[in-house]
XYZ file of C-alpha atoms in Angstrom:
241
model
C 8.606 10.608 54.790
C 11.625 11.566 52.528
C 10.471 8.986 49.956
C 7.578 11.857 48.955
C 9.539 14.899 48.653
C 10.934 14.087 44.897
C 7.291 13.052 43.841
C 5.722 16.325 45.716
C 8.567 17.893 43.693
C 7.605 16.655 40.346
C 3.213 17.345 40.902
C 5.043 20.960 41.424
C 6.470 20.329 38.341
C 3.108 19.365 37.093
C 0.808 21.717 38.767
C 3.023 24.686 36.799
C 2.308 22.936 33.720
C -1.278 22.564 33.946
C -1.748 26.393 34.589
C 0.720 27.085 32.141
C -1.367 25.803 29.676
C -4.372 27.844 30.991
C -1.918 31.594 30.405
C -1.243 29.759 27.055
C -4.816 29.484 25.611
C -5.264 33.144 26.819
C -2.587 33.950 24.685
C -0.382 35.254 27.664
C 2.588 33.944 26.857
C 5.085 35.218 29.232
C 3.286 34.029 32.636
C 2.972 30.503 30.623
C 6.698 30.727 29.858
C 7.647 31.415 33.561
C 5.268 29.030 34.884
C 7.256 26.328 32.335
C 10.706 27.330 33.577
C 9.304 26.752 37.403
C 8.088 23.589 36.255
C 11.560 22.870 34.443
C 13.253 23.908 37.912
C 10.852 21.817 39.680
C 11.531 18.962 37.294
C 16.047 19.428 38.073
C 15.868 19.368 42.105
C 12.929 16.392 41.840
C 15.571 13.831 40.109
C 18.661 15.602 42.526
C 16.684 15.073 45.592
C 15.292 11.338 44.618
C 19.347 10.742 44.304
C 20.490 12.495 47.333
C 17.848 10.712 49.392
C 18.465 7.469 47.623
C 14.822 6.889 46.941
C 14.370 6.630 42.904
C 11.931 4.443 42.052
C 9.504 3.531 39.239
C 6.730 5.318 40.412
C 8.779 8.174 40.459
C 10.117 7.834 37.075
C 6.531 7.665 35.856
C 5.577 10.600 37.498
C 8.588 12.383 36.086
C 7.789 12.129 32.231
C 3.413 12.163 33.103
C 4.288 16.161 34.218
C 6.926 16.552 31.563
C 4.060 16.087 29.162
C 2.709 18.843 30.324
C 4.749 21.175 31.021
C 7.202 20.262 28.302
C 4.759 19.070 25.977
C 1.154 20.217 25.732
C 2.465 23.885 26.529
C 5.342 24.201 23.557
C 2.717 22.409 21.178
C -0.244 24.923 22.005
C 2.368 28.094 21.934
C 3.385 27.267 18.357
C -0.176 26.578 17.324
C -0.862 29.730 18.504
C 2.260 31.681 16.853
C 1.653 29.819 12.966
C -2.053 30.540 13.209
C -0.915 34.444 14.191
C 0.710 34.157 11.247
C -2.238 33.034 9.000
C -4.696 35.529 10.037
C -2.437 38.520 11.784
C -5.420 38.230 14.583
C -4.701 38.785 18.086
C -3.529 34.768 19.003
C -6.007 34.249 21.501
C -9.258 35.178 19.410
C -11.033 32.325 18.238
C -8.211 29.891 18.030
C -10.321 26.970 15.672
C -10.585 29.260 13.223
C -7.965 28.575 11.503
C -8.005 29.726 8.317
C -6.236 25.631 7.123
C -4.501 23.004 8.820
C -1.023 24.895 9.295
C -1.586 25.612 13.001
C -2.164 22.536 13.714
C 1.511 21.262 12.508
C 2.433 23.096 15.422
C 1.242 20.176 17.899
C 3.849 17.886 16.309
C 5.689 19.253 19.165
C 3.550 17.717 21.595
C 3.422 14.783 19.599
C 6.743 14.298 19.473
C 7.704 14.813 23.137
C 5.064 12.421 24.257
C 6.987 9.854 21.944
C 10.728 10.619 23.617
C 9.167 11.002 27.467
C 7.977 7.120 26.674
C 10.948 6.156 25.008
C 12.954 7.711 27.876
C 11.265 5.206 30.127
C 12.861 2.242 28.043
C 16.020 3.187 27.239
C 18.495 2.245 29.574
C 21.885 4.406 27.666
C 20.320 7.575 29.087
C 21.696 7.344 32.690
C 24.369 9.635 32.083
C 23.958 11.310 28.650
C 20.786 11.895 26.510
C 19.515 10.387 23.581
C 17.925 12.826 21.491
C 17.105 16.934 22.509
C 15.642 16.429 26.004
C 11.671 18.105 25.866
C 12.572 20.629 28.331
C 15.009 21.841 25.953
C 12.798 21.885 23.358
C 10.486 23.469 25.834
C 12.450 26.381 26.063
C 13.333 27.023 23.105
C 9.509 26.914 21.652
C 8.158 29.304 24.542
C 11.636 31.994 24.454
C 9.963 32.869 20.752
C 6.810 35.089 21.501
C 8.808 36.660 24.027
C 11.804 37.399 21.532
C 8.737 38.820 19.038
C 7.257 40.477 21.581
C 10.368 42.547 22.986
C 12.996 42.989 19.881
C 12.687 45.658 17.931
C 14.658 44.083 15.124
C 13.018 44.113 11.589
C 14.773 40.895 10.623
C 14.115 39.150 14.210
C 10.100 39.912 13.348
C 10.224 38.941 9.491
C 11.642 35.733 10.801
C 9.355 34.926 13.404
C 6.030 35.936 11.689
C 6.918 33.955 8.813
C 4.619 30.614 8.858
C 6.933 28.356 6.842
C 9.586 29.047 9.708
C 7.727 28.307 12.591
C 6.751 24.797 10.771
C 10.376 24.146 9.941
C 11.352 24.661 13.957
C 8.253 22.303 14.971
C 9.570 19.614 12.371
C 13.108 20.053 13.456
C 12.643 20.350 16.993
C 10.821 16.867 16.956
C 13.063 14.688 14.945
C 15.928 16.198 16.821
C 13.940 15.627 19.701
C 14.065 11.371 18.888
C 17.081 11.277 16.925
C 19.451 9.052 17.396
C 21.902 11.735 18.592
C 24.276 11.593 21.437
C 23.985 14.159 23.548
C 25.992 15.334 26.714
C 24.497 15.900 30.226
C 24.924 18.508 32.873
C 25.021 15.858 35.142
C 28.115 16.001 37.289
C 29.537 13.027 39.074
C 32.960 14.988 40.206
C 33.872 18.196 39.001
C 37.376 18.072 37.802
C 37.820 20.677 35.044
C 40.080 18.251 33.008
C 36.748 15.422 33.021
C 34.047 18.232 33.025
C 35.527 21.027 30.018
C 32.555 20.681 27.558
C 29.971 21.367 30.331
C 32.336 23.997 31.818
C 32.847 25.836 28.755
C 28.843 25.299 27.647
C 28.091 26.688 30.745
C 30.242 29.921 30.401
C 29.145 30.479 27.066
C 25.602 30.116 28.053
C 26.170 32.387 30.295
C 28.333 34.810 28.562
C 25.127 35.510 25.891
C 22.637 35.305 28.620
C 23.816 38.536 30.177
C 24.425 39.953 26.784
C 21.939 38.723 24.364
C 18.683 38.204 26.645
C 16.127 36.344 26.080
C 17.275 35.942 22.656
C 19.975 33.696 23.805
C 17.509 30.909 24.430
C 17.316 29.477 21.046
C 20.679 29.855 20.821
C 22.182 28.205 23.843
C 19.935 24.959 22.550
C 21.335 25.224 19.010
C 24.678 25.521 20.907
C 24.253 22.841 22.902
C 23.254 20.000 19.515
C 26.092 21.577 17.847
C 28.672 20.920 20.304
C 27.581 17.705 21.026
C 27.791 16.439 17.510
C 31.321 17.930 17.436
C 31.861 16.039 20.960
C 30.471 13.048 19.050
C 33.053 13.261 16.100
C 35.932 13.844 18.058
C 35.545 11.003 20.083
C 38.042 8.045 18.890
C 35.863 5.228 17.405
């Protein structure tokens, strides 16, 4: 029986997805943003409990990047769709979507595009055991669906100009998939002991990440990701070659 429970796991993983993506074509962006974070939480404890039970497999590894399409993929894609063609029309987001006034909206799927690419490529590569390859999607998840919400709640004049500005949104869609299947070392929150001396980039991330969660909200999402690319490509040059 404990074979199932990291595969029941991961269909919770992609049963959050697939109604995420229903709040998303409504244009209700927070539930869908929730409903991705359960599926992201979902998605940690299925790949814990497969190794604490001992029972990864290929089926399960399958499973794993088929509901990280979804939740990670489809949903980001359809949110920035939505958010550039806000910015084309200054409509309400979910009022008659394919009428978009050119093909700008549309850019915003590279997203999707790109994170089906990686989840496949994840499958194959055999150096991401203990470290990633490339942004992981749920990263890029995050990231993607933390923006509405930041629009939606700051009352900053220069957070808005930013955020409704079309070009923007494109540039984080293009850079958020070619980061997302970069070549680009990146470290894991993966612990095998926790020793501070073998563990002080994740400790340190970690407190950070914390530190401008509590004081920066929901506008520490994008940040924390930027944070975490940065300091791995520091990591990456300070290593001795």
């Amino acid at each position: 029986m404990k074979k199932y429970i990291p595969n029941l796991l991961t269909l919770g993983n992609l049963f959050c997805g697939t109604v995420a993506v229903m709040y998303a074509v409504q244009g209700d962006f927070e539930i869908a943003g929730l409903l991705v974070v359960a599926g992201i939480i979902f998605d940690f404890f299925d790949g814990f409990a497969a190794r604490l039970l001992r029972v990864s497999g290929e089926l399960g590894k399958q499973l794993d990047s088929l509901a990280d399409m979804v939740t990670s993929g489809v949903v980001p894609g359809i949110i920035m769709f939505y958010l550039i063609f806000d910015t084309q029309t200054g409509a309400e987001v979910f009022i008659n979507p394919i009428n978009a006034v050119d093909f700008m909206p549309f850019i915003g799927l590279i997203l999707t595009l790109g994170a089906g690419y990686r989840l496949a490529k994840f499958n194959i590569d055999t150096r991401q055991s203990d470290s990633f390859i490339g942004l992981p999607t749920p990263a890029m998840s995050l990231f993607v669906i933390s923006l509405p919400i930041i629009l939606k709640y700051s009352e900053s004049p220069f957070v808005h100009t930013i955020l409704e500005n079309t070009y923007f949104l494109i540039g984080v869609s293009v850079a958020l998939t070619y980061l997302m299947n970069a070549e680009l070392p990146l470290f894991s929150l993966k612990f095998k002991e926790y020793t501070f001396k073998k563990n002080i980039v994740k400790y340190f991330f970690i407190l950070i990440s914390l530190l401008l969660i509590i004081f920066l909200n929901v506008i520490s999402i994008p940040i924390i990701i930027i944070l975490y690319v940065l300091i791995s490509i520091i990591q990456n040059y300070s290593k001795p070659k």
